[in-house]
């Protein structure tokens, strides 16, 4: 399969008026666009075309879609991943129909295709309390300005369940420190209010007191000058948050963990506190309960404890 490079945002907008796949991409949020573009590139390659621009998307038909889905099944992709590809194809077909490049009957036949059946165990993990303590100990051992900054970032991800893209784009104006909540617009352009627990509030307060900048973003970049790290008046990228966590977890001596695992940990802690799934769903900013349930990482220990608590017959004696 040939390697196809990602298109820039300006290229997508320039070509979108003639291409339903690119027109579909334009409507997506920035955080979703890279993933969907990669899926479209793979679909085009499966169909035998070199790029998204070359693929005649308006000529897609029901049997073509089934052939693509079968190829993905043979590649051993998870049912949820195959369903994502199907949702993207349906979105492109709808765009082609709206652009009057596809007949309504062809679009309806594609739209009626059912998603893949089956499921897989959820990915990722939740950090235990000792691992969480070790992360903050690693930050506290850093006497430079990045110590309080990194502790505040990790406390926000763990204590508020933010996505790394949400954390990197936070501004000071989105925080209400007195009433202890954050007002933000997350994935899918959904606005939500996230409440700040005491530990996170302390870490954020400590960082804000030291940040000494007019930059509107809450978290700022650090530039190394020799062995010293200095905070500069520029916001962090989401990739920088990934790098920060990776460095701190190595210093803490814990295994591989991603920023999204901290979000999974947040949800798992809420479930461990016996919060109902609707409350967790709303705090996470999810659209469906099914998605929220995938973030419950209590795992085998909880399952074993639940089974051991079953009383199948009255106790003897």
PDB file of C-alpha atoms in Angstrom:
ATOM      1  CA  UNK A   1       0.000   0.000   0.000  1.00  0.00           C
ATOM      2  CA  UNK A   2       1.418   3.384  -0.933  1.00  0.00           C
ATOM      3  CA  UNK A   3       2.039   5.916   1.814  1.00  0.00           C
ATOM      4  CA  UNK A   4      -0.346   8.862   1.458  1.00  0.00           C
ATOM      5  CA  UNK A   5       0.505  12.080   3.256  1.00  0.00           C
ATOM      6  CA  UNK A   6      -2.095  14.022   5.220  1.00  0.00           C
ATOM      7  CA  UNK A   7      -3.587  17.070   3.558  1.00  0.00           C
ATOM      8  CA  UNK A   8      -3.254  20.458   5.209  1.00  0.00           C
ATOM      9  CA  UNK A   9      -6.363  22.269   6.441  1.00  0.00           C
ATOM     10  CA  UNK A  10      -6.038  24.853   3.637  1.00  0.00           C
ATOM     11  CA  UNK A  11      -5.817  22.091   1.008  1.00  0.00           C
ATOM     12  CA  UNK A  12      -8.926  20.397   2.398  1.00  0.00           C
ATOM     13  CA  UNK A  13     -10.918  23.647   2.287  1.00  0.00           C
ATOM     14  CA  UNK A  14      -9.690  24.465  -1.208  1.00  0.00           C
ATOM     15  CA  UNK A  15     -10.688  21.094  -2.653  1.00  0.00           C
ATOM     16  CA  UNK A  16     -13.814  20.440  -0.576  1.00  0.00           C
ATOM     17  CA  UNK A  17     -16.322  21.979  -2.993  1.00  0.00           C
ATOM     18  CA  UNK A  18     -15.646  19.228  -5.562  1.00  0.00           C
ATOM     19  CA  UNK A  19     -14.954  16.252  -3.310  1.00  0.00           C
ATOM     20  CA  UNK A  20     -17.563  14.854  -0.861  1.00  0.00           C
ATOM     21  CA  UNK A  21     -14.905  13.209   1.334  1.00  0.00           C
ATOM     22  CA  UNK A  22     -13.062  16.500   1.798  1.00  0.00           C
ATOM     23  CA  UNK A  23     -16.355  18.336   2.244  1.00  0.00           C
ATOM     24  CA  UNK A  24     -17.150  15.868   5.044  1.00  0.00           C
ATOM     25  CA  UNK A  25     -13.737  16.525   6.623  1.00  0.00           C
ATOM     26  CA  UNK A  26     -14.309  20.281   6.657  1.00  0.00           C
ATOM     27  CA  UNK A  27     -17.375  19.819   8.880  1.00  0.00           C
ATOM     28  CA  UNK A  28     -15.433  17.949  11.560  1.00  0.00           C
ATOM     29  CA  UNK A  29     -13.709  19.362  14.612  1.00  0.00           C
ATOM     30  CA  UNK A  30      -9.949  19.791  14.474  1.00  0.00           C
ATOM     31  CA  UNK A  31      -9.450  16.989  17.000  1.00  0.00           C
ATOM     32  CA  UNK A  32     -11.405  14.491  14.840  1.00  0.00           C
ATOM     33  CA  UNK A  33     -10.016  15.487  11.460  1.00  0.00           C
ATOM     34  CA  UNK A  34      -6.659  13.673  11.601  1.00  0.00           C
ATOM     35  CA  UNK A  35      -8.245  10.348  12.604  1.00  0.00           C
ATOM     36  CA  UNK A  36     -10.978  10.548   9.965  1.00  0.00           C
ATOM     37  CA  UNK A  37      -8.550  11.634   7.261  1.00  0.00           C
ATOM     38  CA  UNK A  38      -6.370   8.596   8.026  1.00  0.00           C
ATOM     39  CA  UNK A  39      -9.431   6.334   7.727  1.00  0.00           C
ATOM     40  CA  UNK A  40     -10.393   7.935   4.408  1.00  0.00           C
ATOM     41  CA  UNK A  41      -6.859   7.406   3.121  1.00  0.00           C
ATOM     42  CA  UNK A  42      -7.086   3.726   3.997  1.00  0.00           C
ATOM     43  CA  UNK A  43     -10.508   3.364   2.359  1.00  0.00           C
ATOM     44  CA  UNK A  44      -9.206   5.004  -0.821  1.00  0.00           C
ATOM     45  CA  UNK A  45      -6.201   2.655  -0.836  1.00  0.00           C
ATOM     46  CA  UNK A  46      -8.434  -0.412  -0.333  1.00  0.00           C
ATOM     47  CA  UNK A  47     -10.499   0.745  -3.314  1.00  0.00           C
ATOM     48  CA  UNK A  48      -7.301   0.955  -5.388  1.00  0.00           C
ATOM     49  CA  UNK A  49      -6.747   4.715  -5.447  1.00  0.00           C
ATOM     50  CA  UNK A  50      -3.661   6.682  -4.500  1.00  0.00           C
ATOM     51  CA  UNK A  51      -5.290   9.510  -2.553  1.00  0.00           C
ATOM     52  CA  UNK A  52      -8.517  10.915  -1.133  1.00  0.00           C
ATOM     53  CA  UNK A  53      -8.623  13.371  -4.030  1.00  0.00           C
ATOM     54  CA  UNK A  54      -8.370  10.625  -6.664  1.00  0.00           C
ATOM     55  CA  UNK A  55     -11.047   8.335  -5.225  1.00  0.00           C
ATOM     56  CA  UNK A  56     -14.481   8.778  -6.951  1.00  0.00           C
ATOM     57  CA  UNK A  57     -16.494   8.834  -3.715  1.00  0.00           C
ATOM     58  CA  UNK A  58     -19.781   9.649  -5.437  1.00  0.00           C
ATOM     59  CA  UNK A  59     -19.561   6.317  -7.293  1.00  0.00           C
ATOM     60  CA  UNK A  60     -19.564   4.290  -4.074  1.00  0.00           C
ATOM     61  CA  UNK A  61     -22.355   1.717  -3.955  1.00  0.00           C
ATOM     62  CA  UNK A  62     -23.644  -0.745  -1.377  1.00  0.00           C
ATOM     63  CA  UNK A  63     -21.624  -3.700  -2.744  1.00  0.00           C
ATOM     64  CA  UNK A  64     -18.427  -1.588  -2.719  1.00  0.00           C
ATOM     65  CA  UNK A  65     -18.992  -0.755   0.947  1.00  0.00           C
ATOM     66  CA  UNK A  66     -19.528  -4.408   1.844  1.00  0.00           C
ATOM     67  CA  UNK A  67     -16.278  -5.289   0.055  1.00  0.00           C
ATOM     68  CA  UNK A  68     -14.388  -2.612   2.032  1.00  0.00           C
ATOM     69  CA  UNK A  69     -15.872  -3.830   5.325  1.00  0.00           C
ATOM     70  CA  UNK A  70     -14.926  -7.414   4.506  1.00  0.00           C
ATOM     71  CA  UNK A  71     -11.348  -6.296   3.796  1.00  0.00           C
ATOM     72  CA  UNK A  72     -11.257  -4.622   7.216  1.00  0.00           C
ATOM     73  CA  UNK A  73     -12.632  -7.776   8.883  1.00  0.00           C
ATOM     74  CA  UNK A  74      -9.944  -9.860   7.192  1.00  0.00           C
ATOM     75  CA  UNK A  75      -7.375  -7.377   8.572  1.00  0.00           C
ATOM     76  CA  UNK A  76      -8.682  -8.381  12.038  1.00  0.00           C
ATOM     77  CA  UNK A  77      -9.869  -4.913  13.029  1.00  0.00           C
ATOM     78  CA  UNK A  78     -12.102  -4.692  16.098  1.00  0.00           C
ATOM     79  CA  UNK A  79     -15.869  -4.403  15.483  1.00  0.00           C
ATOM     80  CA  UNK A  80     -15.914  -0.888  16.931  1.00  0.00           C
ATOM     81  CA  UNK A  81     -13.160   0.190  14.517  1.00  0.00           C
ATOM     82  CA  UNK A  82     -15.006  -1.315  11.541  1.00  0.00           C
ATOM     83  CA  UNK A  83     -18.167   0.506  12.647  1.00  0.00           C
ATOM     84  CA  UNK A  84     -16.161   3.752  12.739  1.00  0.00           C
ATOM     85  CA  UNK A  85     -15.102   3.200   9.118  1.00  0.00           C
ATOM     86  CA  UNK A  86     -18.712   2.514   8.159  1.00  0.00           C
ATOM     87  CA  UNK A  87     -19.894   5.703   9.900  1.00  0.00           C
ATOM     88  CA  UNK A  88     -17.284   7.683   7.948  1.00  0.00           C
ATOM     89  CA  UNK A  89     -18.376   6.106   4.639  1.00  0.00           C
ATOM     90  CA  UNK A  90     -22.003   6.943   5.440  1.00  0.00           C
ATOM     91  CA  UNK A  91     -20.992  10.515   6.231  1.00  0.00           C
ATOM     92  CA  UNK A  92     -19.220  10.845   2.882  1.00  0.00           C
ATOM     93  CA  UNK A  93     -22.187   9.293   1.063  1.00  0.00           C
ATOM     94  CA  UNK A  94     -24.530  11.769   2.731  1.00  0.00           C
ATOM     95  CA  UNK A  95     -22.239  14.610   1.692  1.00  0.00           C
ATOM     96  CA  UNK A  96     -22.202  13.294  -1.909  1.00  0.00           C
ATOM     97  CA  UNK A  97     -26.000  13.177  -1.876  1.00  0.00           C
ATOM     98  CA  UNK A  98     -26.237  16.727  -0.476  1.00  0.00           C
ATOM     99  CA  UNK A  99     -23.872  17.902  -3.224  1.00  0.00           C
ATOM    100  CA  UNK A 100     -26.148  16.195  -5.790  1.00  0.00           C
ATOM    101  CA  UNK A 101     -23.311  13.885  -6.816  1.00  0.00           C
ATOM    102  CA  UNK A 102     -25.086  10.688  -5.674  1.00  0.00           C
ATOM    103  CA  UNK A 103     -28.642   9.523  -6.300  1.00  0.00           C
ATOM    104  CA  UNK A 104     -30.896   9.256  -3.271  1.00  0.00           C
ATOM    105  CA  UNK A 105     -31.498   5.538  -3.812  1.00  0.00           C
ATOM    106  CA  UNK A 106     -27.741   4.769  -3.786  1.00  0.00           C
ATOM    107  CA  UNK A 107     -27.290   6.856  -0.634  1.00  0.00           C
ATOM    108  CA  UNK A 108     -30.199   5.153   1.175  1.00  0.00           C
ATOM    109  CA  UNK A 109     -28.813   1.705   0.343  1.00  0.00           C
ATOM    110  CA  UNK A 110     -25.455   2.662   1.895  1.00  0.00           C
ATOM    111  CA  UNK A 111     -27.158   4.297   4.856  1.00  0.00           C
ATOM    112  CA  UNK A 112     -29.090   1.075   5.621  1.00  0.00           C
ATOM    113  CA  UNK A 113     -25.916  -1.019   6.130  1.00  0.00           C
ATOM    114  CA  UNK A 114     -25.654  -2.234   9.723  1.00  0.00           C
ATOM    115  CA  UNK A 115     -22.527  -1.783  11.841  1.00  0.00           C
ATOM    116  CA  UNK A 116     -20.209  -4.638  12.779  1.00  0.00           C
ATOM    117  CA  UNK A 117     -21.371  -6.947  15.547  1.00  0.00           C
ATOM    118  CA  UNK A 118     -19.293  -8.041  18.499  1.00  0.00           C
ATOM    119  CA  UNK A 119     -17.002  -6.240  20.928  1.00  0.00           C
ATOM    120  CA  UNK A 120     -13.524  -6.315  22.444  1.00  0.00           C
ATOM    121  CA  UNK A 121     -12.281  -5.722  25.956  1.00  0.00           C
ATOM    122  CA  UNK A 122     -11.630  -2.005  26.560  1.00  0.00           C
ATOM    123  CA  UNK A 123      -8.113  -0.711  25.960  1.00  0.00           C
ATOM    124  CA  UNK A 124      -5.929   1.257  28.318  1.00  0.00           C
ATOM    125  CA  UNK A 125      -5.714   1.105  32.090  1.00  0.00           C
ATOM    126  CA  UNK A 126      -6.365   3.002  35.276  1.00  0.00           C
ATOM    127  CA  UNK A 127      -3.565   4.028  37.622  1.00  0.00           C
ATOM    128  CA  UNK A 128      -3.676   2.754  41.185  1.00  0.00           C
ATOM    129  CA  UNK A 129      -3.290   5.115  44.133  1.00  0.00           C
ATOM    130  CA  UNK A 130       0.433   4.371  44.586  1.00  0.00           C
ATOM    131  CA  UNK A 131       1.167   5.141  40.932  1.00  0.00           C
ATOM    132  CA  UNK A 132      -0.756   8.402  41.214  1.00  0.00           C
ATOM    133  CA  UNK A 133       1.204   9.387  44.327  1.00  0.00           C
ATOM    134  CA  UNK A 134       4.496   8.553  42.572  1.00  0.00           C
ATOM    135  CA  UNK A 135       3.650  10.867  39.657  1.00  0.00           C
ATOM    136  CA  UNK A 136       3.120  13.828  41.969  1.00  0.00           C
ATOM    137  CA  UNK A 137       6.226  12.976  43.988  1.00  0.00           C
ATOM    138  CA  UNK A 138       8.219  13.175  40.740  1.00  0.00           C
ATOM    139  CA  UNK A 139       6.807  16.643  40.049  1.00  0.00           C
ATOM    140  CA  UNK A 140       7.441  17.819  43.611  1.00  0.00           C
ATOM    141  CA  UNK A 141      11.083  16.705  43.396  1.00  0.00           C
ATOM    142  CA  UNK A 142      11.568  19.158  40.495  1.00  0.00           C
ATOM    143  CA  UNK A 143      12.626  22.548  41.912  1.00  0.00           C
ATOM    144  CA  UNK A 144      12.170  24.355  38.571  1.00  0.00           C
ATOM    145  CA  UNK A 145       8.964  26.077  37.421  1.00  0.00           C
ATOM    146  CA  UNK A 146       7.981  23.001  35.429  1.00  0.00           C
ATOM    147  CA  UNK A 147       7.393  21.023  38.635  1.00  0.00           C
ATOM    148  CA  UNK A 148       4.297  22.988  39.756  1.00  0.00           C
ATOM    149  CA  UNK A 149       3.109  23.272  36.134  1.00  0.00           C
ATOM    150  CA  UNK A 150       3.319  19.539  35.498  1.00  0.00           C
ATOM    151  CA  UNK A 151       1.691  18.725  38.842  1.00  0.00           C
ATOM    152  CA  UNK A 152      -1.206  21.042  37.937  1.00  0.00           C
ATOM    153  CA  UNK A 153      -1.598  19.384  34.519  1.00  0.00           C
ATOM    154  CA  UNK A 154      -1.634  15.872  35.992  1.00  0.00           C
ATOM    155  CA  UNK A 155      -4.009  16.926  38.786  1.00  0.00           C
ATOM    156  CA  UNK A 156      -6.363  18.376  36.182  1.00  0.00           C
ATOM    157  CA  UNK A 157      -6.331  15.240  34.011  1.00  0.00           C
ATOM    158  CA  UNK A 158      -6.818  12.954  37.009  1.00  0.00           C
ATOM    159  CA  UNK A 159      -9.196  15.125  39.024  1.00  0.00           C
ATOM    160  CA  UNK A 160     -11.379  16.499  36.220  1.00  0.00           C
ATOM    161  CA  UNK A 161     -11.052  13.851  33.514  1.00  0.00           C
ATOM    162  CA  UNK A 162     -10.129  16.294  30.760  1.00  0.00           C
ATOM    163  CA  UNK A 163      -8.855  15.156  27.388  1.00  0.00           C
ATOM    164  CA  UNK A 164      -5.313  16.384  26.686  1.00  0.00           C
ATOM    165  CA  UNK A 165      -6.613  18.588  23.840  1.00  0.00           C
ATOM    166  CA  UNK A 166      -9.041  20.183  26.297  1.00  0.00           C
ATOM    167  CA  UNK A 167      -6.306  20.737  28.897  1.00  0.00           C
ATOM    168  CA  UNK A 168      -3.895  22.294  26.383  1.00  0.00           C
ATOM    169  CA  UNK A 169      -6.524  24.734  25.096  1.00  0.00           C
ATOM    170  CA  UNK A 170      -7.743  25.873  28.539  1.00  0.00           C
ATOM    171  CA  UNK A 171      -7.543  29.600  29.207  1.00  0.00           C
ATOM    172  CA  UNK A 172      -7.482  31.362  32.542  1.00  0.00           C
ATOM    173  CA  UNK A 173     -10.914  32.811  31.759  1.00  0.00           C
ATOM    174  CA  UNK A 174     -12.414  29.301  31.546  1.00  0.00           C
ATOM    175  CA  UNK A 175     -11.594  28.685  35.229  1.00  0.00           C
ATOM    176  CA  UNK A 176     -13.734  29.821  38.114  1.00  0.00           C
ATOM    177  CA  UNK A 177     -11.393  29.163  41.020  1.00  0.00           C
ATOM    178  CA  UNK A 178     -13.704  30.657  43.664  1.00  0.00           C
ATOM    179  CA  UNK A 179     -16.639  28.401  42.786  1.00  0.00           C
ATOM    180  CA  UNK A 180     -14.282  25.597  41.718  1.00  0.00           C
ATOM    181  CA  UNK A 181     -15.423  24.697  38.238  1.00  0.00           C
ATOM    182  CA  UNK A 182     -14.222  24.851  34.635  1.00  0.00           C
ATOM    183  CA  UNK A 183     -16.462  25.853  31.744  1.00  0.00           C
ATOM    184  CA  UNK A 184     -15.187  24.391  28.492  1.00  0.00           C
ATOM    185  CA  UNK A 185     -16.193  23.326  25.002  1.00  0.00           C
ATOM    186  CA  UNK A 186     -15.031  19.788  24.345  1.00  0.00           C
ATOM    187  CA  UNK A 187     -15.276  17.126  21.677  1.00  0.00           C
ATOM    188  CA  UNK A 188     -18.243  17.474  19.333  1.00  0.00           C
ATOM    189  CA  UNK A 189     -18.539  21.193  20.188  1.00  0.00           C
ATOM    190  CA  UNK A 190     -20.326  20.248  23.429  1.00  0.00           C
ATOM    191  CA  UNK A 191     -20.085  22.726  26.283  1.00  0.00           C
ATOM    192  CA  UNK A 192     -19.876  21.335  29.796  1.00  0.00           C
ATOM    193  CA  UNK A 193     -19.091  22.375  33.337  1.00  0.00           C
ATOM    194  CA  UNK A 194     -16.449  20.339  35.173  1.00  0.00           C
ATOM    195  CA  UNK A 195     -16.070  20.638  38.933  1.00  0.00           C
ATOM    196  CA  UNK A 196     -12.622  20.849  40.529  1.00  0.00           C
ATOM    197  CA  UNK A 197     -11.818  18.616  43.541  1.00  0.00           C
ATOM    198  CA  UNK A 198      -9.776  19.969  46.447  1.00  0.00           C
ATOM    199  CA  UNK A 199      -6.458  18.338  45.515  1.00  0.00           C
ATOM    200  CA  UNK A 200      -6.671  19.629  41.925  1.00  0.00           C
ATOM    201  CA  UNK A 201      -7.684  23.072  43.161  1.00  0.00           C
ATOM    202  CA  UNK A 202      -4.567  23.242  45.352  1.00  0.00           C
ATOM    203  CA  UNK A 203      -2.263  22.252  42.502  1.00  0.00           C
ATOM    204  CA  UNK A 204      -3.878  24.700  40.079  1.00  0.00           C
ATOM    205  CA  UNK A 205      -3.684  27.516  42.637  1.00  0.00           C
ATOM    206  CA  UNK A 206      -0.001  26.805  43.212  1.00  0.00           C
ATOM    207  CA  UNK A 207       0.747  26.931  39.485  1.00  0.00           C
ATOM    208  CA  UNK A 208      -1.332  30.065  38.830  1.00  0.00           C
ATOM    209  CA  UNK A 209       0.471  31.878  41.671  1.00  0.00           C
ATOM    210  CA  UNK A 210       3.824  31.153  39.976  1.00  0.00           C
ATOM    211  CA  UNK A 211       3.063  31.392  36.249  1.00  0.00           C
ATOM    212  CA  UNK A 212       3.692  35.186  36.004  1.00  0.00           C
ATOM    213  CA  UNK A 213       2.503  35.689  32.422  1.00  0.00           C
ATOM    214  CA  UNK A 214      -0.055  37.660  30.414  1.00  0.00           C
ATOM    215  CA  UNK A 215      -0.574  34.725  28.038  1.00  0.00           C
ATOM    216  CA  UNK A 216      -4.274  33.747  28.041  1.00  0.00           C
ATOM    217  CA  UNK A 217      -3.569  30.007  28.092  1.00  0.00           C
ATOM    218  CA  UNK A 218      -3.478  28.300  31.483  1.00  0.00           C
ATOM    219  CA  UNK A 219      -0.512  26.048  30.759  1.00  0.00           C
ATOM    220  CA  UNK A 220       2.659  27.472  29.233  1.00  0.00           C
ATOM    221  CA  UNK A 221       5.596  26.009  27.399  1.00  0.00           C
ATOM    222  CA  UNK A 222       9.040  25.635  28.946  1.00  0.00           C
ATOM    223  CA  UNK A 223      12.278  26.269  27.085  1.00  0.00           C
ATOM    224  CA  UNK A 224      15.515  24.655  28.227  1.00  0.00           C
ATOM    225  CA  UNK A 225      18.572  26.871  28.525  1.00  0.00           C
ATOM    226  CA  UNK A 226      21.354  24.509  29.464  1.00  0.00           C
ATOM    227  CA  UNK A 227      20.038  22.441  32.376  1.00  0.00           C
ATOM    228  CA  UNK A 228      17.525  25.079  33.421  1.00  0.00           C
ATOM    229  CA  UNK A 229      13.910  25.121  32.218  1.00  0.00           C
ATOM    230  CA  UNK A 230      12.226  28.515  31.853  1.00  0.00           C
ATOM    231  CA  UNK A 231       8.535  29.144  31.304  1.00  0.00           C
ATOM    232  CA  UNK A 232       7.753  31.183  28.163  1.00  0.00           C
ATOM    233  CA  UNK A 233       4.627  33.070  27.073  1.00  0.00           C
ATOM    234  CA  UNK A 234       3.266  30.371  24.753  1.00  0.00           C
ATOM    235  CA  UNK A 235       0.534  27.815  25.275  1.00  0.00           C
ATOM    236  CA  UNK A 236       1.238  24.090  25.405  1.00  0.00           C
ATOM    237  CA  UNK A 237       0.271  21.725  22.600  1.00  0.00           C
ATOM    238  CA  UNK A 238      -1.622  18.498  23.305  1.00  0.00           C
ATOM    239  CA  UNK A 239       1.481  16.579  22.175  1.00  0.00           C
ATOM    240  CA  UNK A 240       3.508  18.394  24.833  1.00  0.00           C
ATOM    241  CA  UNK A 241       1.149  17.045  27.501  1.00  0.00           C
ATOM    242  CA  UNK A 242       1.800  13.526  26.210  1.00  0.00           C
ATOM    243  CA  UNK A 243       5.560  14.175  26.470  1.00  0.00           C
ATOM    244  CA  UNK A 244       5.265  15.657  29.991  1.00  0.00           C
ATOM    245  CA  UNK A 245       3.365  12.635  31.297  1.00  0.00           C
ATOM    246  CA  UNK A 246       5.806  10.233  29.680  1.00  0.00           C
ATOM    247  CA  UNK A 247       8.781  11.975  31.321  1.00  0.00           C
ATOM    248  CA  UNK A 248       7.132  12.131  34.733  1.00  0.00           C
ATOM    249  CA  UNK A 249       6.021   8.506  34.687  1.00  0.00           C
ATOM    250  CA  UNK A 250       9.617   7.422  33.898  1.00  0.00           C
ATOM    251  CA  UNK A 251      10.882   9.538  36.793  1.00  0.00           C
ATOM    252  CA  UNK A 252       8.189   7.965  38.981  1.00  0.00           C
ATOM    253  CA  UNK A 253       9.261   4.467  37.955  1.00  0.00           C
ATOM    254  CA  UNK A 254       5.830   3.365  36.747  1.00  0.00           C
ATOM    255  CA  UNK A 255       4.844   1.576  33.542  1.00  0.00           C
ATOM    256  CA  UNK A 256       3.659   3.067  30.283  1.00  0.00           C
ATOM    257  CA  UNK A 257       0.659   5.331  30.637  1.00  0.00           C
ATOM    258  CA  UNK A 258      -1.061   7.812  28.316  1.00  0.00           C
ATOM    259  CA  UNK A 259      -2.973  11.023  29.059  1.00  0.00           C
ATOM    260  CA  UNK A 260      -6.175   9.184  28.141  1.00  0.00           C
ATOM    261  CA  UNK A 261      -5.377   6.605  30.830  1.00  0.00           C
ATOM    262  CA  UNK A 262      -5.624   9.457  33.348  1.00  0.00           C
ATOM    263  CA  UNK A 263      -9.108  10.169  31.973  1.00  0.00           C
ATOM    264  CA  UNK A 264      -9.908   6.457  32.371  1.00  0.00           C
ATOM    265  CA  UNK A 265      -8.590   6.666  35.946  1.00  0.00           C
ATOM    266  CA  UNK A 266     -10.909   9.609  36.667  1.00  0.00           C
ATOM    267  CA  UNK A 267     -13.943   7.637  35.459  1.00  0.00           C
ATOM    268  CA  UNK A 268     -12.849   4.512  37.343  1.00  0.00           C
ATOM    269  CA  UNK A 269     -12.437   6.473  40.603  1.00  0.00           C
ATOM    270  CA  UNK A 270     -15.989   7.796  40.178  1.00  0.00           C
ATOM    271  CA  UNK A 271     -17.295   4.258  39.630  1.00  0.00           C
ATOM    272  CA  UNK A 272     -15.331   3.068  42.684  1.00  0.00           C
ATOM    273  CA  UNK A 273     -17.160   5.764  44.674  1.00  0.00           C
ATOM    274  CA  UNK A 274     -20.447   4.193  43.484  1.00  0.00           C
ATOM    275  CA  UNK A 275     -21.447   7.178  41.358  1.00  0.00           C
ATOM    276  CA  UNK A 276     -24.222   6.313  38.912  1.00  0.00           C
ATOM    277  CA  UNK A 277     -23.342   5.958  35.238  1.00  0.00           C
ATOM    278  CA  UNK A 278     -25.403   9.002  34.174  1.00  0.00           C
ATOM    279  CA  UNK A 279     -23.409  11.249  36.514  1.00  0.00           C
ATOM    280  CA  UNK A 280     -20.126   9.865  35.175  1.00  0.00           C
ATOM    281  CA  UNK A 281     -21.362  10.252  31.586  1.00  0.00           C
ATOM    282  CA  UNK A 282     -22.187  13.930  32.116  1.00  0.00           C
ATOM    283  CA  UNK A 283     -18.897  14.669  33.887  1.00  0.00           C
ATOM    284  CA  UNK A 284     -16.976  12.981  31.064  1.00  0.00           C
ATOM    285  CA  UNK A 285     -18.875  14.849  28.344  1.00  0.00           C
ATOM    286  CA  UNK A 286     -19.936  11.641  26.585  1.00  0.00           C
ATOM    287  CA  UNK A 287     -22.905  11.345  24.237  1.00  0.00           C
ATOM    288  CA  UNK A 288     -23.862   7.816  25.280  1.00  0.00           C
ATOM    289  CA  UNK A 289     -23.757   5.589  28.344  1.00  0.00           C
ATOM    290  CA  UNK A 290     -22.177   2.825  26.240  1.00  0.00           C
ATOM    291  CA  UNK A 291     -19.088   4.988  25.727  1.00  0.00           C
ATOM    292  CA  UNK A 292     -18.883   5.818  29.434  1.00  0.00           C
ATOM    293  CA  UNK A 293     -19.027   2.145  30.395  1.00  0.00           C
ATOM    294  CA  UNK A 294     -15.860   1.520  28.375  1.00  0.00           C
ATOM    295  CA  UNK A 295     -14.003   3.778  30.840  1.00  0.00           C
ATOM    296  CA  UNK A 296     -14.810   1.553  33.823  1.00  0.00           C
ATOM    297  CA  UNK A 297     -11.405  -0.056  34.431  1.00  0.00           C
ATOM    298  CA  UNK A 298     -12.093  -1.674  37.799  1.00  0.00           C
ATOM    299  CA  UNK A 299     -11.154  -4.922  36.114  1.00  0.00           C
ATOM    300  CA  UNK A 300     -10.774  -8.451  37.413  1.00  0.00           C
ATOM    301  CA  UNK A 301     -10.468  -7.595  41.111  1.00  0.00           C
ATOM    302  CA  UNK A 302     -13.905  -5.960  41.105  1.00  0.00           C
ATOM    303  CA  UNK A 303     -15.361  -8.850  39.106  1.00  0.00           C
ATOM    304  CA  UNK A 304     -13.892 -11.447  41.500  1.00  0.00           C
ATOM    305  CA  UNK A 305     -15.152  -9.503  44.542  1.00  0.00           C
ATOM    306  CA  UNK A 306     -18.634  -9.251  43.009  1.00  0.00           C
ATOM    307  CA  UNK A 307     -18.755 -13.003  42.342  1.00  0.00           C
ATOM    308  CA  UNK A 308     -17.476 -13.849  45.815  1.00  0.00           C
ATOM    309  CA  UNK A 309     -20.269 -11.752  47.357  1.00  0.00           C
ATOM    310  CA  UNK A 310     -22.977 -13.861  45.672  1.00  0.00           C
ATOM    311  CA  UNK A 311     -25.102 -15.952  48.041  1.00  0.00           C
ATOM    312  CA  UNK A 312     -26.320 -18.888  45.968  1.00  0.00           C
ATOM    313  CA  UNK A 313     -27.945 -20.814  48.855  1.00  0.00           C
ATOM    314  CA  UNK A 314     -28.653 -19.948  52.491  1.00  0.00           C
ATOM    315  CA  UNK A 315     -25.635 -20.427  54.768  1.00  0.00           C
ATOM    316  CA  UNK A 316     -25.590 -23.821  56.489  1.00  0.00           C
ATOM    317  CA  UNK A 317     -26.269 -24.162  60.165  1.00  0.00           C
TER     318      UNK A 317
END
